[in-house]
Short mmCIF file of C-alpha atoms and ligand atoms in Angstrom, two decimals:
data_model
loop_
_atom_site.label_atom_id
_atom_site.label_comp_id
_atom_site.label_asym_id
_atom_site.label_seq_id
_atom_site.Cartn_x
_atom_site.Cartn_y
_atom_site.Cartn_z
CA UNK A 1 -18.99 17.27 29.85
CA UNK A 2 -17.27 14.87 27.34
CA UNK A 3 -17.60 15.17 23.58
CA UNK A 4 -17.93 11.41 22.32
CA UNK A 5 -17.78 10.35 18.58
CA UNK A 6 -20.94 8.87 17.06
CA UNK A 7 -20.91 5.16 16.16
CA UNK A 8 -20.88 6.52 12.46
CA UNK A 9 -17.65 8.45 13.07
CA UNK A 10 -16.23 5.46 14.76
CA UNK A 11 -16.91 3.07 11.82
CA UNK A 12 -15.52 5.68 9.26
CA UNK A 13 -12.47 6.16 11.19
CA UNK A 14 -11.75 2.51 11.61
CA UNK A 15 -12.49 2.03 7.99
CA UNK A 16 -10.26 4.77 6.84
CA UNK A 17 -7.33 3.22 8.76
CA UNK A 18 -7.91 -0.33 7.35
CA UNK A 19 -8.66 -1.59 11.06
CA UNK A 20 -4.96 -1.16 11.55
CA UNK A 21 -3.37 0.63 14.37
CA UNK A 22 -2.01 4.08 13.19
CA UNK A 23 0.90 4.17 15.53
CA UNK A 24 4.10 4.07 13.38
CA UNK A 25 5.69 0.50 13.70
CA UNK A 26 2.97 -1.04 16.06
CA UNK A 27 3.78 -4.62 16.54
CA UNK A 28 0.35 -5.73 16.52
CA UNK A 29 -1.54 -3.24 14.22
CA UNK A 30 -4.50 -5.51 13.10
CA UNK A 31 -7.42 -4.64 15.18
CA UNK A 32 -10.19 -6.93 13.67
CA UNK A 33 -10.45 -10.61 13.11
CA UNK A 34 -12.58 -13.71 13.78
CA UNK A 35 -13.90 -14.16 17.34
CA UNK A 36 -14.07 -17.13 19.31
CA UNK A 37 -17.63 -18.11 18.35
CA UNK A 38 -17.96 -19.30 14.54
CA UNK A 39 -20.03 -16.31 13.67
CA UNK A 40 -18.59 -13.54 15.53
CA UNK A 41 -16.24 -10.71 14.80
CA UNK A 42 -13.53 -9.50 17.24
CA UNK A 43 -12.51 -5.79 17.41
CA UNK A 44 -9.82 -4.68 19.56
CA UNK A 45 -9.11 -1.18 18.24
CA UNK A 46 -10.19 2.20 19.74
CA UNK A 47 -11.08 5.65 18.36
CA UNK A 48 -8.74 7.96 20.30
CA UNK A 49 -9.38 12.01 20.50
CA UNK A 50 -6.57 13.90 18.97
CA UNK A 51 -7.81 17.11 20.84
CA UNK A 52 -9.68 15.87 23.93
CA UNK A 53 -13.08 14.99 24.52
CA UNK A 54 -13.07 16.96 27.88
CA UNK A 55 -11.60 20.41 28.44
CA UNK A 56 -9.25 18.90 31.19
CA UNK A 57 -8.22 15.89 29.09
CA UNK A 58 -4.64 15.05 27.68
CA UNK A 59 -3.75 17.51 24.99
CA UNK A 60 -6.73 19.84 25.70
CA UNK A 61 -9.20 20.99 23.17
CA UNK A 62 -7.34 23.78 21.46
CA UNK A 63 -9.72 26.30 19.84
CA UNK A 64 -11.91 23.67 18.33
CA UNK A 65 -15.78 23.88 18.24
CA UNK A 66 -17.93 21.03 19.60
CA UNK A 67 -18.63 19.92 16.03
CA UNK A 68 -14.80 19.78 15.11
CA UNK A 69 -14.12 17.94 18.49
CA UNK A 70 -16.58 15.12 17.15
CA UNK A 71 -15.43 15.18 13.52
CA UNK A 72 -13.41 12.21 11.78
CA UNK A 73 -10.66 14.69 11.45
CA UNK A 74 -10.18 14.78 15.22
CA UNK A 75 -10.04 10.91 15.63
CA UNK A 76 -7.23 8.40 15.20
CA UNK A 77 -7.57 4.62 15.12
CA UNK A 78 -5.09 2.85 17.57
CA UNK A 79 -4.91 -0.59 19.02
CA UNK A 80 -5.87 -0.58 22.94
CA UNK A 81 -2.25 -0.64 23.91
CA UNK A 82 -1.47 2.69 21.86
CA UNK A 83 -4.60 4.18 22.77
CA UNK A 84 -3.67 4.33 26.39
CA UNK A 85 -0.19 5.16 25.65
CA UNK A 86 -0.73 8.43 24.01
CA UNK A 87 -2.88 9.66 26.73
CA UNK A 88 -0.29 8.89 29.50
CA UNK A 89 1.32 11.81 31.32
CA UNK A 90 -1.65 14.00 29.89
CA UNK A 91 -0.57 13.31 26.47
CA UNK A 92 2.56 15.23 26.98
CA UNK A 93 4.85 13.07 24.57
CA UNK A 94 2.16 12.98 22.07
CA UNK A 95 0.86 16.41 21.25
CA UNK A 96 -1.69 16.82 18.83
CA UNK A 97 0.64 17.62 15.94
CA UNK A 98 2.38 14.29 16.65
CA UNK A 99 -0.85 12.34 16.43
CA UNK A 100 -1.98 14.28 13.15
CA UNK A 101 1.34 13.05 11.76
CA UNK A 102 0.65 9.49 12.59
CA UNK A 103 -2.82 9.63 11.19
CA UNK A 104 -1.79 11.28 7.99
CA UNK A 105 1.02 9.01 7.38
CA UNK A 106 -0.86 5.90 8.03
CA UNK A 107 -4.00 7.04 6.07
CA UNK A 108 -1.74 7.76 3.17
CA UNK A 109 -0.23 4.18 3.48
CA UNK A 110 -3.83 2.74 3.53
CA UNK A 111 -4.79 4.92 0.55
CA UNK A 112 -1.72 3.71 -1.59
CA UNK A 113 -2.35 -0.10 -0.64
CA UNK A 114 -6.01 0.27 -1.68
CA UNK A 115 -5.22 1.70 -4.93
CA UNK A 116 -2.46 -0.78 -5.63
CA UNK A 117 0.35 1.74 -5.27
CA UNK A 118 3.30 0.20 -3.44
CA UNK A 119 5.85 3.13 -3.37
CA UNK A 120 8.08 4.40 -0.67
CA UNK A 121 6.01 6.15 2.00
CA UNK A 122 6.94 9.41 3.73
CA UNK A 123 5.61 12.06 5.83
CA UNK A 124 7.37 15.40 6.54
CA UNK A 125 6.83 15.88 10.31
CA UNK A 126 9.10 18.61 12.00
CA UNK A 127 11.81 21.30 11.31
CA UNK A 128 13.91 22.15 14.20
CA UNK A 129 16.20 25.00 13.72
CA UNK A 130 19.21 25.12 16.31
CA UNK A 131 21.37 27.75 14.75
CA UNK A 132 21.55 30.63 12.39
CA UNK A 133 21.08 34.24 12.27
CA UNK A 134 17.36 34.38 11.32
CA UNK A 135 15.31 33.09 14.01
CA UNK A 136 15.38 32.87 17.80
CA UNK A 137 16.81 29.55 18.36
CA UNK A 138 15.99 26.71 19.07
CA UNK A 139 12.62 26.74 17.27
CA UNK A 140 10.52 24.25 15.61
CA UNK A 141 7.69 23.84 13.22
CA UNK A 142 5.32 20.78 12.81
CA UNK A 143 3.67 20.02 9.54
CA UNK A 144 0.36 18.51 8.69
CA UNK A 145 -1.56 17.63 5.55
CA UNK A 146 -1.79 21.35 4.92
CA UNK A 147 0.41 23.74 6.85
CA UNK A 148 0.39 27.45 6.77
CA UNK A 149 3.37 29.72 7.30
CA UNK A 150 2.23 33.24 8.04
CA UNK A 151 4.62 36.06 8.44
CA UNK A 152 5.62 39.48 6.89
CA UNK A 153 8.24 39.88 4.15
CA UNK A 154 11.30 40.03 6.49
CA UNK A 155 10.05 37.13 8.62
CA UNK A 156 12.04 34.24 6.84
CA UNK A 157 9.04 32.54 5.44
CA UNK A 158 10.80 31.49 2.28
CA UNK A 159 14.04 30.74 3.80
CA UNK A 160 12.25 28.06 5.91
CA UNK A 161 11.13 26.34 2.71
CA UNK A 162 14.35 26.62 1.16
CA UNK A 163 16.08 24.73 4.11
CA UNK A 164 13.37 22.03 3.85
CA UNK A 165 14.27 21.60 0.26
CA UNK A 166 17.83 21.32 1.12
CA UNK A 167 17.46 18.01 2.75
CA UNK A 168 17.16 16.78 -0.88
CA UNK A 169 18.71 19.32 -2.96
CA UNK A 170 21.37 21.29 -0.95
CA UNK A 171 22.90 23.26 -3.80
CA UNK A 172 19.59 24.95 -4.57
CA UNK A 173 18.21 24.93 -1.14
CA UNK A 174 21.30 26.59 0.52
CA UNK A 175 22.41 28.74 -2.26
CA UNK A 176 21.61 31.78 -0.20
CA UNK A 177 23.01 30.48 3.09
CA UNK A 178 26.59 29.40 2.08
CA UNK A 179 29.60 31.99 2.22
CA UNK A 180 27.83 34.25 4.76
CA UNK A 181 30.95 35.27 6.41
CA UNK A 182 30.47 37.05 9.60
CA UNK A 183 27.52 35.38 10.65
CA UNK A 184 28.24 34.51 14.24
CA UNK A 185 25.75 31.62 14.20
CA UNK A 186 26.09 29.37 11.10
CA UNK A 187 22.89 27.70 9.96
CA UNK A 188 22.13 24.40 11.59
CA UNK A 189 18.75 22.66 11.51
CA UNK A 190 17.24 19.18 11.47
CA UNK A 191 14.18 17.72 9.59
CA UNK A 192 12.20 14.74 10.92
CA UNK A 193 10.43 12.48 8.62
CA UNK A 194 8.57 9.27 8.81
CA UNK A 195 9.28 6.93 6.14
CA UNK A 196 7.48 5.02 8.06
CA UNK A 197 10.19 4.81 10.81
CA UNK A 198 11.19 8.07 12.17
CA UNK A 199 14.34 9.61 10.60
CA UNK A 200 16.02 12.89 11.53
CA UNK A 201 18.12 14.59 8.87
CA UNK A 202 20.81 17.19 10.14
CA UNK A 203 22.10 19.69 8.14
CA UNK A 204 24.85 22.09 9.13
CA UNK A 205 26.40 24.88 7.18
CA UNK A 206 30.09 25.32 8.33
CA UNK A 207 31.97 28.76 8.30
CA UNK A 208 34.15 27.47 5.55
CA UNK A 209 30.87 26.98 3.57
CA UNK A 210 30.97 23.15 3.75
CA UNK A 211 27.78 21.35 4.44
CA UNK A 212 27.57 18.42 6.75
CA UNK A 213 24.69 15.99 6.89
CA UNK A 214 23.62 13.66 9.65
CA UNK A 215 21.05 10.85 9.68
CA UNK A 216 19.90 9.92 13.10
CA UNK A 217 22.81 11.64 14.60
CA UNK A 218 25.44 9.72 12.42
CA UNK A 219 27.51 11.84 10.10
CA UNK A 220 26.84 10.73 6.31
CA UNK A 221 28.13 12.26 2.97
CA UNK A 222 24.55 13.29 1.76
CA UNK A 223 20.82 12.61 2.79
CA UNK A 224 20.03 9.28 1.11
CA UNK A 225 16.26 9.63 2.08
CA UNK A 226 14.35 11.00 -0.80
CA UNK A 227 11.55 13.46 -0.49
CA UNK A 228 10.54 15.79 -3.60
CA UNK A 229 9.80 19.26 -2.74
CA UNK A 230 8.00 21.53 -5.56
CA UNK A 231 8.06 25.21 -4.70
CA UNK A 232 5.75 27.11 -6.85
CA UNK A 233 6.18 30.99 -6.87
CA UNK A 234 5.13 33.85 -9.00
CA UNK A 235 6.93 34.16 -12.06
CA UNK A 236 8.77 37.39 -12.30
CA UNK A 237 12.06 38.87 -13.02
CA UNK A 238 12.59 39.96 -9.39
CA UNK A 239 12.92 36.25 -8.42
CA UNK A 240 15.61 35.04 -10.64
CA UNK A 241 19.14 34.91 -9.82
CA UNK A 242 21.22 37.82 -10.72
CA UNK A 243 23.28 36.21 -13.41
CA UNK A 244 19.93 35.14 -15.19
CA UNK A 245 18.37 38.65 -15.25
CA UNK A 246 19.63 39.51 -18.78
CA UNK A 247 18.79 36.26 -20.19
CA UNK A 248 15.26 36.71 -18.70
CA UNK A 249 13.96 39.06 -21.32
CA UNK A 250 14.64 36.75 -24.31
CA UNK A 251 13.18 33.59 -22.57
CA UNK A 252 9.84 32.08 -23.35
CA UNK A 253 7.06 31.67 -20.56
CA UNK A 254 8.14 27.97 -20.33
CA UNK A 255 11.67 28.91 -19.68
CA UNK A 256 10.60 31.53 -17.14
CA UNK A 257 8.23 29.24 -15.37
CA UNK A 258 10.84 26.44 -15.62
CA UNK A 259 13.38 28.72 -13.85
CA UNK A 260 11.09 30.28 -11.21
CA UNK A 261 9.73 26.84 -9.72
CA UNK A 262 13.17 25.10 -10.48
CA UNK A 263 11.83 22.38 -12.68
CA UNK A 264 13.46 20.89 -15.73
CA UNK A 265 11.75 22.48 -18.87
CA UNK A 266 11.01 19.13 -20.28
CA UNK A 267 9.23 17.86 -17.22
CA UNK A 268 7.23 21.03 -17.25
CA UNK A 269 6.20 20.68 -20.73
CA UNK A 270 5.24 17.04 -20.44
CA UNK A 271 3.02 17.68 -17.35
CA UNK A 272 0.82 20.50 -19.31
CA UNK A 273 -1.46 17.84 -20.43
CA UNK A 274 -2.23 16.58 -16.67
CA UNK A 275 -2.81 20.23 -15.70
CA UNK A 276 -6.35 20.60 -17.24
CA UNK A 277 -7.44 17.30 -15.59
CA UNK A 278 -7.47 19.03 -12.25
CA UNK A 279 -11.04 20.10 -11.62
CA UNK A 280 -10.24 23.68 -10.96
CA UNK A 281 -9.68 26.75 -12.82
CA UNK A 282 -7.71 25.76 -15.92
CA UNK A 283 -9.44 23.72 -18.84
CA UNK A 284 -6.49 23.40 -20.97
CA UNK A 285 -2.82 24.58 -21.17
CA UNK A 286 -0.60 23.97 -24.16
CA UNK A 287 2.37 25.20 -26.07
CA UNK A 288 1.86 26.72 -29.38
CA UNK A 289 4.84 26.57 -31.68
CA UNK A 290 5.51 29.65 -33.78
CA UNK A 291 3.65 29.59 -37.11
CA UNK A 292 6.47 31.22 -39.24
CA UNK A 293 9.15 33.83 -38.50
CA UNK A 294 8.70 36.86 -40.54
CA UNK A 295 11.80 38.72 -41.27
CA UNK A 296 10.06 42.08 -41.08
CA UNK A 297 9.28 41.63 -37.46
CA UNK A 298 11.88 42.08 -34.72
CA UNK A 299 13.06 38.85 -33.23
CA UNK A 300 12.57 38.24 -29.76
CA UNK A 301 8.72 37.54 -29.12
CA UNK A 302 7.97 36.05 -32.45
CA UNK A 303 10.35 33.08 -32.72
CA UNK A 304 9.47 31.80 -29.28
CA UNK A 305 6.97 29.20 -28.59
CA UNK A 306 3.95 30.54 -26.66
CA UNK A 307 2.38 29.05 -23.57
CA UNK A 308 -1.38 29.13 -24.20
CA UNK A 309 -3.95 28.99 -21.41
CA UNK A 310 -7.77 28.34 -21.50
CA UNK A 311 -9.42 29.21 -18.28
CA UNK A 312 -12.79 27.57 -17.30
CA UNK A 313 -14.66 30.85 -16.64
CA UNK A 314 -13.43 32.46 -19.86
CA UNK A 315 -13.93 29.85 -22.52
CA UNK A 316 -11.10 31.31 -24.78
CA UNK A 317 -7.47 31.20 -24.77
CA UNK A 318 -4.88 33.49 -24.03
CA UNK A 319 -1.11 33.50 -23.67
CA UNK A 320 0.15 33.08 -20.18
CA UNK A 321 1.68 36.48 -20.27
CA UNK A 322 -1.61 38.12 -21.20
CA UNK A 323 -3.21 36.73 -17.97
CA UNK A 324 -3.63 38.76 -14.87
CA UNK A 325 -1.31 38.00 -12.03
CA UNK A 326 -4.10 36.31 -9.95
CA UNK A 327 -5.00 34.20 -13.02
CA UNK A 328 -1.23 33.60 -13.58
CA UNK A 329 -1.10 32.22 -9.92
CA UNK A 330 -4.12 29.98 -10.36
CA UNK A 331 -2.29 28.40 -13.44
CA UNK A 332 0.96 27.96 -11.59
CA UNK A 333 -0.73 26.33 -8.46
CA UNK A 334 -2.32 23.97 -10.79
CA UNK A 335 0.82 22.99 -12.51
CA UNK A 336 2.11 22.55 -9.02
CA UNK A 337 -0.71 20.21 -8.13
CA UNK A 338 -0.05 18.13 -11.14
CA UNK A 339 3.53 17.89 -10.58
CA UNK A 340 3.01 16.93 -7.02
CA UNK A 341 0.05 14.49 -7.60
CA UNK A 342 2.33 12.70 -10.23
CA UNK A 343 5.51 12.60 -8.12
CA UNK A 344 3.67 11.35 -4.95
CA UNK A 345 2.85 8.01 -6.61
CA UNK A 346 6.43 7.36 -6.43
CA UNK A 347 8.32 9.28 -3.62
CA UNK A 348 7.10 11.26 -0.53
CA UNK A 349 6.20 14.71 -2.01
CA UNK A 350 5.65 18.29 -0.60
CA UNK A 351 4.06 21.01 -2.51
CA UNK A 352 5.09 24.55 -1.44
CA UNK A 353 3.12 27.62 -2.45
CA UNK A 354 4.97 30.76 -1.74
CA UNK A 355 3.29 33.91 -1.35
CA UNK A 356 0.11 33.74 -3.65
CA UNK A 357 -2.44 36.27 -2.80
CA UNK A 358 -5.40 33.71 -3.78
CA UNK A 359 -4.72 32.35 -0.15
CA UNK A 360 -5.62 35.82 1.30
CA UNK A 361 -9.15 36.05 -0.26
CA UNK A 362 -12.35 34.36 0.31
CA UNK A 363 -11.62 31.55 -1.99
CA UNK A 364 -8.95 30.45 0.38
CA UNK A 365 -11.02 28.07 2.52
CA UNK A 366 -12.36 26.42 -0.93
CA UNK A 367 -8.75 25.84 -1.94
CA UNK A 368 -7.34 24.43 1.35
CA UNK A 369 -10.20 22.02 1.54
CA UNK A 370 -8.99 20.80 -1.90
CA UNK A 371 -5.37 20.18 -0.50
CA UNK A 372 -6.73 18.48 2.61
CA UNK A 373 -8.55 15.72 0.34
CA UNK A 374 -7.20 12.24 0.92
CA UNK A 375 -7.10 12.02 -2.70
CA UNK A 376 -3.77 13.91 -2.57
CA UNK A 377 -0.89 11.81 -1.54
CA UNK A 378 1.29 14.85 -1.08
CA UNK A 379 1.66 17.34 1.74
CA UNK A 380 1.10 21.21 1.14
CA UNK A 381 2.79 24.05 2.67
CA UNK A 382 1.09 27.34 2.17
CA UNK A 383 2.97 30.55 2.79
CA UNK A 384 0.67 33.49 3.60
CA UNK A 385 2.03 36.86 3.57
CA UNK A 386 0.86 38.57 6.73
CA UNK A 387 2.47 41.35 8.84
CA UNK A 388 2.92 40.14 12.41
CA UNK A 389 2.12 36.65 11.35
CA UNK A 390 -1.71 36.88 11.81
CA UNK A 391 -3.66 34.34 10.25
CA UNK A 392 -7.27 34.82 9.73
CA UNK A 393 -8.32 31.38 9.38
CA UNK A 394 -10.30 28.86 11.37
CA UNK A 395 -7.94 25.87 11.82
CA UNK A 396 -8.85 22.22 11.26
CA UNK A 397 -7.59 19.77 13.59
CA UNK A 398 -5.52 18.30 10.84
CA UNK A 399 -3.98 21.65 9.64
CA UNK A 400 -1.00 23.11 11.11
CA UNK A 401 -0.03 26.66 11.19
CA UNK A 402 2.83 28.82 12.61
CA UNK A 403 3.22 32.49 12.68
CA UNK A 404 6.44 34.26 12.24
CA UNK A 405 6.84 37.21 14.33
CA UNK A 406 9.51 39.88 14.22
CA UNK A 407 12.31 40.68 11.89
CA UNK A 408 16.11 39.72 11.32
CA UNK A 409 17.54 37.68 14.15
CA UNK A 410 14.54 38.18 16.45
CA UNK A 411 11.89 36.22 14.61
CA UNK A 412 9.90 34.06 16.92
CA UNK A 413 8.24 30.97 15.56
CA UNK A 414 4.86 30.36 17.09
CA UNK A 415 2.88 27.03 16.51
CA UNK A 416 -0.84 27.73 16.73
CA UNK A 417 -2.55 25.46 19.25
CA UNK A 418 0.65 24.80 21.13
CA UNK A 419 1.38 26.24 24.44
CA UNK A 420 5.12 25.02 24.85
ZN1 LIG B 501 -0.75 -0.19 18.17
#
């Protein structure tokens, strides 16, 4: 039994794509225009299934429900030629994750044009690991609008995100991965991006601790393709570098956050007015300068400016450091959203949320829906702490998830919904 799209779904999908074929670089993308007769419209595009209409169809049906198979999320608008192409060879060359990337990239491009934003467009598509001492290689991860990385504490979740950031910021992203003498397999990986052409950035850490970059196979001095990563983590002393641990005690909250999420303190301070505009938990966040420094009080706390937060459900303001750790997490996530929302107007942007327990509880679905919204021009990667890489979540067609199973050297990467 085939599960077909309704007329309404078809017209929504066509409209969201601007009636342009979603296949990157399609030479004849326009699928609507005047017909031969004076008063007619000619439509040549097709709504294709990402997961198949029939069980035995190309790409299969994953574990999707009937409602999901019929949904706008499971549909991609293509010209007639590309609608046929993606289904040839049972869709082998175009697995669901690839079509999800094409659709995400295309809709992001249309959303930008529609809003009058003409900025470089990009999409993080795939990470391929070919060497290194952490994972069973080769291994690959595909990314969607929202991607989950589920794994235990020794499973290399954070390492994966560091490597991604290394394509733009190798000094930071590879700080733990250089000078690892004795590794019999130096780190080597590739990141595939669409901008909108497909680009592969290769990163190789040599035994001499030098780093080599490749762009589509050619050696280059550095990666010139810009993608901005914001990695938001809990703010605690355990996460700062050893040489900063002593200074930590004297830092203000702003300095601590700035260090933990690796954002310039001025940029962080200047984004705060935007944080309260996000329609979630934080009503307002601001910096209160110290009123006066009394000589009777011990220095330290008093001379520092305070980061003040007013949460919607509380109605009164507190110092950031007085919030519970889950409240702090909400504040940090909203700071991340504000940073990524702004950045995505100008450069391709990925928000990485590392190990927050709010994604373990019942509010997770609500949050993730929020990140899936097309209002967001950035992609989100959510790291979920989970022993054995189990993910208690009903995945939607446009989400990607991988589980990381095992520990050091033997970690296996499994992409949900893919059998290869
Ligand atoms: Zn096409």
